[in-house]
């Protein structure tokens, strides 16, 4: 079975994160800069047990039911495991401890601190301590000799030392590392390690190689390196059998060697190129848990079981680009043609003599841009035929074709394409979680549970008068859902035996048969769905949108110009977001269609480009409770359709301004225009909430990004235009035949006119008479008359005269308005017909 890299998940807030397994490998334990230790049953555990050990946790170690943590109050603490009960303080330093490790028997711990000291402490009797002095800078990492004779330590002073534990003397020292004054400035945290069992070798990550030193003689035995490693290595970890050694770098590269043969057997790449700061082997299986400096946790499975490490290189490089190239290119990327050369031997190719390098290695390195961890597309295209020829020659035993001279090789150095965002349901959490939200909207919540005990769907309504809560078995493994006041819509992906299905539970139906199911055609998968008033719709992998009545009658079908990203419905309105093309440099290229599916079917937005913050992606789309389209991007910008300005999008809130921490986010669940409320769930150190405990909904206020809102003028301008934007829906609803509360409308107009009058008075005070006339343009006829009186009393007769002329002109325009409106309407119809 080939090795597998599971998708990473949020573990802790941004910062250094450590990881280890328990003695049996039944759970993963992590600690992070949020001060929590989390115990994960597996990577899909969305409700890990959490133990708060302090303000920040820098390192953790676990053995024999004892959990040791180095925390920010300069102590090394002990807790019982898995209960998490505090069991005392083992030792203290004058500065924080950076690394703690157990010896192989679990009877002692070693801790290294930023006060330059290393301590070895008996776990059962903390009074028995040994202190090792000699480092001239903060200690980075430690490792016990499996035979409990030696202790290795690395420091910011650039040295790696081996201490004899019995007499606390330094046996040997190597100046291997780059000097620095603090851990945060270190190029690498240099997590070194002794070979388990015999303790024959000591592995030390030094720049881009792992140096292995022999016990007792302390001679450099050999170096392990690989061309896949392009940035300094940060951490190494031995497998429990001592046969394999894994290393992680500051750019997210992970490599595994067979130490006996010095052969690289695995190459993996972090999905976002974050620094690997924690590695731990499973005590029994070929699994590696790893953490990064953003607080994420990942898992590599089936290490060394694949046929060739080349498959891993191709998958690592092309993981985020598999949707961007055609099938012909994929053949080159996914085959055996990209294979960085391993050079485990000490001193191999140190001079960089390209003439001695194998042809395939030279060609392949030119295809992979090591510095940017990106694909050189131009090179792939230019050398495709050459690679085919090489593969053919290898099979027939012929000599490989020589590559073009480097001066003639065309390199693509333009902007890199952005991986296309995958389809998602608004208000849902990731599908790989065992407990997740399928949808959370203004009607209710649908949760999905998929664990050993149950595979079911729970439907809960905010207003129980609509319908009672429902529990459904999830026999078809539905992954998508939407909920309205009329129905529940579910969909599942196709399998080898079954087609993709759309399943509707029409609970508001007055007849006895309340459910219907539709199978999609072969090789067509549902990717997004939504419900409106009296209709349901789904978008499929065949770039089709299929519309149904809520009772199950098939209606319109139409094509999308690109792959769907998400869709939402409200009343008669259907909004679809799709890929218009390929984005570059981290930007998505999305388009939006907005249409009305009532009696007069019409399209409002015709695939207009969707505005997103730079290097962001879409995280939520939907409608306000009053029916105005809205969407949110990953930078927390909430945008709303401004029908009063030619159906343009206006930012109405930035949720990031309300977040306390850099890793905190708000997960939007609903928007109301009257009253002005953004309903969302605060997520501490995460982008989405867990299902348990039940998240609390917070209400954020809206704020348009106008200039100088701290001044009186800027504040009133923002309030005025926000009131205008958030009451545009009243005109839209009245035009479409809906009943509108006239009292609400009159209160909105009154609020706007009062703000205009205050701005008018402020402008008069500042002697800005031309600005006063501009403000009068926005006033109603009655308020203009009030402004004339104010100008007269303020002895601004010239302004009063101009406003009087404006009032007379406006009165004549209003008298002629009905005829003009009729003519304008006819002209629009003529344009639409054209």
mmCIF file of N, CA and C in Angstrom, residues 471-562:
data_model
loop_
_atom_site.group_PDB
_atom_site.id
_atom_site.type_symbol
_atom_site.label_atom_id
_atom_site.label_comp_id
_atom_site.label_asym_id
_atom_site.label_seq_id
_atom_site.Cartn_x
_atom_site.Cartn_y
_atom_site.Cartn_z
ATOM 1 N N UNK A 471 -34.187 12.906 13.525
ATOM 2 C CA UNK A 471 -32.968 12.084 13.487
ATOM 3 C C UNK A 471 -33.112 11.101 12.331
ATOM 4 N N UNK A 472 -32.151 11.121 11.386
ATOM 5 C CA UNK A 472 -32.225 10.258 10.200
ATOM 6 C C UNK A 472 -30.985 9.378 10.111
ATOM 7 N N UNK A 473 -31.138 8.113 9.733
ATOM 8 C CA UNK A 473 -29.943 7.294 9.457
ATOM 9 C C UNK A 473 -29.310 7.749 8.147
ATOM 10 N N UNK A 474 -27.986 7.834 8.118
ATOM 11 C CA UNK A 474 -27.283 8.305 6.919
ATOM 12 C C UNK A 474 -26.765 7.094 6.143
ATOM 13 N N UNK A 475 -27.681 6.326 5.599
ATOM 14 C CA UNK A 475 -27.324 5.068 4.929
ATOM 15 C C UNK A 475 -26.574 5.306 3.627
ATOM 16 N N UNK A 476 -26.876 6.415 2.948
ATOM 17 C CA UNK A 476 -26.246 6.680 1.646
ATOM 18 C C UNK A 476 -25.007 7.567 1.761
ATOM 19 N N UNK A 477 -24.601 7.865 2.997
ATOM 20 C CA UNK A 477 -23.437 8.736 3.225
ATOM 21 C C UNK A 477 -23.596 10.095 2.550
ATOM 22 N N UNK A 478 -24.688 10.772 2.877
ATOM 23 C CA UNK A 478 -24.895 12.119 2.349
ATOM 24 C C UNK A 478 -23.820 13.054 2.886
ATOM 25 N N UNK A 479 -23.287 13.898 2.012
ATOM 26 C CA UNK A 479 -22.223 14.830 2.406
ATOM 27 C C UNK A 479 -22.643 16.289 2.265
ATOM 28 N N UNK A 480 -23.768 16.552 1.580
ATOM 29 C CA UNK A 480 -24.246 17.924 1.369
ATOM 30 C C UNK A 480 -25.675 18.050 1.850
ATOM 31 N N UNK A 481 -26.030 19.249 2.315
ATOM 32 C CA UNK A 481 -27.391 19.455 2.802
ATOM 33 C C UNK A 481 -27.748 20.927 2.733
ATOM 34 N N UNK A 482 -29.061 21.191 2.595
ATOM 35 C CA UNK A 482 -29.590 22.542 2.763
ATOM 36 C C UNK A 482 -30.942 22.424 3.446
ATOM 37 N N UNK A 483 -31.343 23.518 4.086
ATOM 38 C CA UNK A 483 -32.548 23.500 4.907
ATOM 39 C C UNK A 483 -33.333 24.779 4.677
ATOM 40 N N UNK A 484 -34.643 24.639 4.428
ATOM 41 C CA UNK A 484 -35.527 25.802 4.304
ATOM 42 C C UNK A 484 -36.751 25.573 5.169
ATOM 43 N N UNK A 485 -37.679 26.514 5.156
ATOM 44 C CA UNK A 485 -38.903 26.378 5.939
ATOM 45 C C UNK A 485 -39.874 25.386 5.305
ATOM 46 N N UNK A 486 -39.510 24.862 4.118
ATOM 47 C CA UNK A 486 -40.382 23.901 3.434
ATOM 48 C C UNK A 486 -39.817 22.491 3.399
ATOM 49 N N UNK A 487 -38.495 22.369 3.285
ATOM 50 C CA UNK A 487 -37.920 21.056 2.997
ATOM 51 C C UNK A 487 -36.489 20.947 3.478
ATOM 52 N N UNK A 488 -36.003 19.697 3.464
ATOM 53 C CA UNK A 488 -34.586 19.371 3.681
ATOM 54 C C UNK A 488 -34.077 18.746 2.386
ATOM 55 N N UNK A 489 -32.930 19.215 1.900
ATOM 56 C CA UNK A 489 -32.354 18.691 0.662
ATOM 57 C C UNK A 489 -30.998 18.076 0.984
ATOM 58 N N UNK A 490 -30.791 16.826 0.586
ATOM 59 C CA UNK A 490 -29.552 16.097 0.851
ATOM 60 C C UNK A 490 -28.984 15.560 -0.453
ATOM 61 N N UNK A 491 -27.681 15.347 -0.492
ATOM 62 C CA UNK A 491 -27.051 14.775 -1.686
ATOM 63 C C UNK A 491 -25.846 13.951 -1.274
ATOM 64 N N UNK A 492 -25.565 12.908 -2.058
ATOM 65 C CA UNK A 492 -24.398 12.064 -1.814
ATOM 66 C C UNK A 492 -23.617 11.903 -3.110
ATOM 67 N N UNK A 493 -22.347 11.584 -2.967
ATOM 68 C CA UNK A 493 -21.499 11.359 -4.138
ATOM 69 C C UNK A 493 -21.758 9.967 -4.690
ATOM 70 N N UNK A 494 -21.349 9.757 -5.936
ATOM 71 C CA UNK A 494 -21.532 8.446 -6.551
ATOM 72 C C UNK A 494 -20.469 7.477 -6.049
ATOM 73 N N UNK A 495 -20.767 6.192 -6.124
ATOM 74 C CA UNK A 495 -19.806 5.130 -5.826
ATOM 75 C C UNK A 495 -19.717 4.239 -7.056
ATOM 76 N N UNK A 496 -18.941 3.160 -6.955
ATOM 77 C CA UNK A 496 -18.819 2.251 -8.099
ATOM 78 C C UNK A 496 -20.161 1.605 -8.437
ATOM 79 N N UNK A 497 -20.988 1.388 -7.399
ATOM 80 C CA UNK A 497 -22.274 0.714 -7.633
ATOM 81 C C UNK A 497 -23.430 1.702 -7.786
ATOM 82 N N UNK A 498 -23.400 2.811 -7.032
ATOM 83 C CA UNK A 498 -24.553 3.702 -6.969
ATOM 84 C C UNK A 498 -24.261 5.044 -7.616
ATOM 85 N N UNK A 499 -25.300 5.639 -8.190
ATOM 86 C CA UNK A 499 -25.181 6.968 -8.786
ATOM 87 C C UNK A 499 -25.276 8.036 -7.700
ATOM 88 N N UNK A 500 -24.829 9.229 -8.023
ATOM 89 C CA UNK A 500 -25.002 10.367 -7.128
ATOM 90 C C UNK A 500 -26.500 10.670 -7.012
ATOM 91 N N UNK A 501 -26.978 10.890 -5.780
ATOM 92 C CA UNK A 501 -28.420 11.025 -5.567
ATOM 93 C C UNK A 501 -28.763 12.363 -4.926
ATOM 94 N N UNK A 502 -29.904 12.897 -5.332
ATOM 95 C CA UNK A 502 -30.491 14.078 -4.698
ATOM 96 C C UNK A 502 -31.736 13.609 -3.942
ATOM 97 N N UNK A 503 -31.753 13.839 -2.619
ATOM 98 C CA UNK A 503 -32.844 13.340 -1.784
ATOM 99 C C UNK A 503 -33.510 14.525 -1.089
ATOM 100 N N UNK A 504 -34.823 14.640 -1.233
ATOM 101 C CA UNK A 504 -35.570 15.758 -0.652
ATOM 102 C C UNK A 504 -36.619 15.238 0.330
ATOM 103 N N UNK A 505 -36.675 15.862 1.498
ATOM 104 C CA UNK A 505 -37.731 15.573 2.485
ATOM 105 C C UNK A 505 -38.609 16.815 2.551
ATOM 106 N N UNK A 506 -39.750 16.747 1.880
ATOM 107 C CA UNK A 506 -40.657 17.898 1.782
ATOM 108 C C UNK A 506 -41.639 17.844 2.957
ATOM 109 N N UNK A 507 -41.179 18.270 4.128
ATOM 110 C CA UNK A 507 -41.996 18.098 5.340
ATOM 111 C C UNK A 507 -43.216 19.015 5.373
ATOM 112 N N UNK A 508 -43.264 20.074 4.550
ATOM 113 C CA UNK A 508 -44.427 20.963 4.545
ATOM 114 C C UNK A 508 -45.516 20.493 3.580
ATOM 115 N N UNK A 509 -45.281 19.354 2.916
ATOM 116 C CA UNK A 509 -46.279 18.828 1.973
ATOM 117 C C UNK A 509 -47.541 18.396 2.719
ATOM 118 N N UNK A 510 -48.691 18.595 2.068
ATOM 119 C CA UNK A 510 -49.946 18.229 2.738
ATOM 120 C C UNK A 510 -50.357 16.787 2.450
ATOM 121 N N UNK A 511 -49.612 16.092 1.552
ATOM 122 C CA UNK A 511 -49.960 14.688 1.312
ATOM 123 C C UNK A 511 -49.068 13.770 2.153
ATOM 124 N N UNK A 512 -49.280 12.471 2.033
ATOM 125 C CA UNK A 512 -48.583 11.512 2.894
ATOM 126 C C UNK A 512 -47.159 11.232 2.416
ATOM 127 N N UNK A 513 -46.930 11.337 1.100
ATOM 128 C CA UNK A 513 -45.593 11.040 0.565
ATOM 129 C C UNK A 513 -44.732 12.301 0.577
ATOM 130 N N UNK A 514 -43.850 12.370 1.542
ATOM 131 C CA UNK A 514 -43.101 13.594 1.758
ATOM 132 C C UNK A 514 -41.652 13.516 1.267
ATOM 133 N N UNK A 515 -41.220 12.379 0.718
ATOM 134 C CA UNK A 515 -39.822 12.238 0.297
ATOM 135 C C UNK A 515 -39.739 11.846 -1.174
ATOM 136 N N UNK A 516 -38.711 12.327 -1.840
ATOM 137 C CA UNK A 516 -38.421 11.906 -3.212
ATOM 138 C C UNK A 516 -36.918 11.913 -3.463
ATOM 139 N N UNK A 517 -36.483 11.066 -4.386
ATOM 140 C CA UNK A 517 -35.062 10.918 -4.700
ATOM 141 C C UNK A 517 -34.874 10.903 -6.206
ATOM 142 N N UNK A 518 -33.833 11.537 -6.675
ATOM 143 C CA UNK A 518 -33.491 11.548 -8.099
ATOM 144 C C UNK A 518 -32.052 11.094 -8.263
ATOM 145 N N UNK A 519 -31.808 10.133 -9.152
ATOM 146 C CA UNK A 519 -30.450 9.690 -9.461
ATOM 147 C C UNK A 519 -29.879 10.532 -10.592
ATOM 148 N N UNK A 520 -28.650 10.936 -10.443
ATOM 149 C CA UNK A 520 -27.966 11.673 -11.505
ATOM 150 C C UNK A 520 -27.511 10.699 -12.600
ATOM 151 N N UNK A 521 -27.316 11.192 -13.819
ATOM 152 C CA UNK A 521 -26.780 10.322 -14.872
ATOM 153 C C UNK A 521 -25.406 9.782 -14.508
ATOM 154 N N UNK A 522 -24.965 8.760 -15.208
ATOM 155 C CA UNK A 522 -23.668 8.133 -14.943
ATOM 156 C C UNK A 522 -22.533 9.147 -15.092
ATOM 157 N N UNK A 523 -21.548 9.053 -14.216
ATOM 158 C CA UNK A 523 -20.360 9.934 -14.226
ATOM 159 C C UNK A 523 -20.706 11.400 -13.998
ATOM 160 N N UNK A 524 -21.830 11.655 -13.340
ATOM 161 C CA UNK A 524 -22.202 13.038 -13.006
ATOM 162 C C UNK A 524 -22.454 13.117 -11.508
ATOM 163 N N UNK A 525 -21.648 13.902 -10.814
ATOM 164 C CA UNK A 525 -21.745 14.019 -9.361
ATOM 165 C C UNK A 525 -22.318 15.372 -8.967
ATOM 166 N N UNK A 526 -23.157 15.367 -7.947
ATOM 167 C CA UNK A 526 -23.661 16.626 -7.388
ATOM 168 C C UNK A 526 -22.539 17.275 -6.588
ATOM 169 N N UNK A 527 -22.265 18.557 -6.840
ATOM 170 C CA UNK A 527 -21.182 19.268 -6.153
ATOM 171 C C UNK A 527 -21.689 20.399 -5.266
ATOM 172 N N UNK A 528 -22.909 20.878 -5.512
ATOM 173 C CA UNK A 528 -23.504 21.933 -4.676
ATOM 174 C C UNK A 528 -25.013 21.862 -4.828
ATOM 175 N N UNK A 529 -25.746 22.343 -3.821
ATOM 176 C CA UNK A 529 -27.205 22.327 -3.880
ATOM 177 C C UNK A 529 -27.755 23.467 -3.048
ATOM 178 N N UNK A 530 -29.030 23.784 -3.274
ATOM 179 C CA UNK A 530 -29.686 24.814 -2.473
ATOM 180 C C UNK A 530 -31.197 24.698 -2.616
ATOM 181 N N UNK A 531 -31.907 25.368 -1.709
ATOM 182 C CA UNK A 531 -33.368 25.398 -1.698
ATOM 183 C C UNK A 531 -33.851 26.834 -1.778
ATOM 184 N N UNK A 532 -34.977 27.042 -2.490
ATOM 185 C CA UNK A 532 -35.640 28.326 -2.514
ATOM 186 C C UNK A 532 -37.099 28.140 -2.133
ATOM 187 N N UNK A 533 -37.913 29.104 -2.465
ATOM 188 C CA UNK A 533 -39.342 29.003 -2.141
ATOM 189 C C UNK A 533 -40.042 28.240 -3.263
ATOM 190 N N UNK A 534 -40.337 26.972 -2.998
ATOM 191 C CA UNK A 534 -41.044 26.156 -3.985
ATOM 192 C C UNK A 534 -40.137 25.477 -4.984
ATOM 193 N N UNK A 535 -38.819 25.581 -4.834
ATOM 194 C CA UNK A 535 -37.915 24.946 -5.777
ATOM 195 C C UNK A 535 -36.634 24.484 -5.088
ATOM 196 N N UNK A 536 -35.949 23.566 -5.760
ATOM 197 C CA UNK A 536 -34.639 23.076 -5.320
ATOM 198 C C UNK A 536 -33.728 23.052 -6.535
ATOM 199 N N UNK A 537 -32.427 23.196 -6.324
ATOM 200 C CA UNK A 537 -31.484 23.197 -7.441
ATOM 201 C C UNK A 537 -30.194 22.521 -7.006
ATOM 202 N N UNK A 538 -29.496 21.931 -7.967
ATOM 203 C CA UNK A 538 -28.183 21.351 -7.704
ATOM 204 C C UNK A 538 -27.281 21.621 -8.894
ATOM 205 N N UNK A 539 -25.996 21.789 -8.614
ATOM 206 C CA UNK A 539 -24.984 21.961 -9.655
ATOM 207 C C UNK A 539 -24.126 20.702 -9.671
ATOM 208 N N UNK A 540 -23.779 20.231 -10.859
ATOM 209 C CA UNK A 540 -23.093 18.942 -10.982
ATOM 210 C C UNK A 540 -21.727 19.085 -11.635
ATOM 211 N N UNK A 541 -20.983 17.979 -11.611
ATOM 212 C CA UNK A 541 -19.644 17.952 -12.195
ATOM 213 C C UNK A 541 -19.673 18.069 -13.710
ATOM 214 N N UNK A 542 -20.852 17.899 -14.310
ATOM 215 C CA UNK A 542 -20.996 18.056 -15.766
ATOM 216 C C UNK A 542 -21.233 19.514 -16.146
ATOM 217 N N UNK A 543 -20.990 20.449 -15.219
ATOM 218 C CA UNK A 543 -21.189 21.895 -15.426
ATOM 219 C C UNK A 543 -22.645 22.210 -15.756
ATOM 220 N N UNK A 544 -23.555 21.469 -15.124
ATOM 221 C CA UNK A 544 -24.986 21.696 -15.312
ATOM 222 C C UNK A 544 -25.628 22.129 -13.999
ATOM 223 N N UNK A 545 -26.644 22.975 -14.110
ATOM 224 C CA UNK A 545 -27.500 23.299 -12.971
ATOM 225 C C UNK A 545 -28.869 22.710 -13.266
ATOM 226 N N UNK A 546 -29.351 21.890 -12.362
ATOM 227 C CA UNK A 546 -30.653 21.234 -12.532
ATOM 228 C C UNK A 546 -31.625 21.812 -11.512
ATOM 229 N N UNK A 547 -32.773 22.264 -11.986
ATOM 230 C CA UNK A 547 -33.789 22.872 -11.131
ATOM 231 C C UNK A 547 -34.977 21.923 -11.018
ATOM 232 N N UNK A 548 -35.490 21.770 -9.795
ATOM 233 C CA UNK A 548 -36.655 20.913 -9.527
ATOM 234 C C UNK A 548 -37.677 21.723 -8.734
ATOM 235 N N UNK A 549 -38.928 21.316 -8.823
ATOM 236 C CA UNK A 549 -39.900 21.847 -7.873
ATOM 237 C C UNK A 549 -39.658 21.162 -6.538
ATOM 238 N N UNK A 550 -40.158 21.731 -5.468
ATOM 239 C CA UNK A 550 -39.941 21.139 -4.153
ATOM 240 C C UNK A 550 -40.682 19.812 -4.018
ATOM 241 N N UNK A 551 -41.625 19.563 -4.931
ATOM 242 C CA UNK A 551 -42.341 18.286 -4.935
ATOM 243 C C UNK A 551 -41.680 17.226 -5.782
ATOM 244 N N UNK A 552 -40.638 17.599 -6.555
ATOM 245 C CA UNK A 552 -39.880 16.598 -7.308
ATOM 246 C C UNK A 552 -40.028 16.654 -8.810
ATOM 247 N N UNK A 553 -40.683 17.687 -9.364
ATOM 248 C CA UNK A 553 -40.829 17.803 -10.826
ATOM 249 C C UNK A 553 -39.563 18.443 -11.393
ATOM 250 N N UNK A 554 -38.973 17.799 -12.406
ATOM 251 C CA UNK A 554 -37.789 18.373 -13.044
ATOM 252 C C UNK A 554 -38.188 19.600 -13.870
ATOM 253 N N UNK A 555 -37.435 20.673 -13.705
ATOM 254 C CA UNK A 555 -37.722 21.904 -14.450
ATOM 255 C C UNK A 555 -36.526 22.269 -15.326
ATOM 256 N N UNK A 556 -36.070 23.500 -15.251
ATOM 257 C CA UNK A 556 -35.049 23.955 -16.178
ATOM 258 C C UNK A 556 -33.687 23.303 -15.916
ATOM 259 N N UNK A 557 -32.917 23.180 -16.987
ATOM 260 C CA UNK A 557 -31.511 22.771 -16.923
ATOM 261 C C UNK A 557 -30.722 23.812 -17.707
ATOM 262 N N UNK A 558 -29.603 24.263 -17.145
ATOM 263 C CA UNK A 558 -28.753 25.180 -17.914
ATOM 264 C C UNK A 558 -27.296 24.924 -17.563
ATOM 265 N N UNK A 559 -26.414 25.319 -18.457
ATOM 266 C CA UNK A 559 -24.981 25.071 -18.293
ATOM 267 C C UNK A 559 -24.311 26.218 -17.560
ATOM 268 N N UNK A 560 -23.261 25.859 -16.813
ATOM 269 C CA UNK A 560 -22.412 26.849 -16.154
ATOM 270 C C UNK A 560 -21.149 27.061 -16.979
ATOM 271 N N UNK A 561 -20.620 28.271 -16.999
ATOM 272 C CA UNK A 561 -19.399 28.514 -17.765
ATOM 273 C C UNK A 561 -18.150 27.885 -17.149
ATOM 274 N N UNK A 562 -18.226 27.449 -15.877
ATOM 275 C CA UNK A 562 -17.061 26.861 -15.218
ATOM 276 C C UNK A 562 -17.487 26.015 -14.039
#
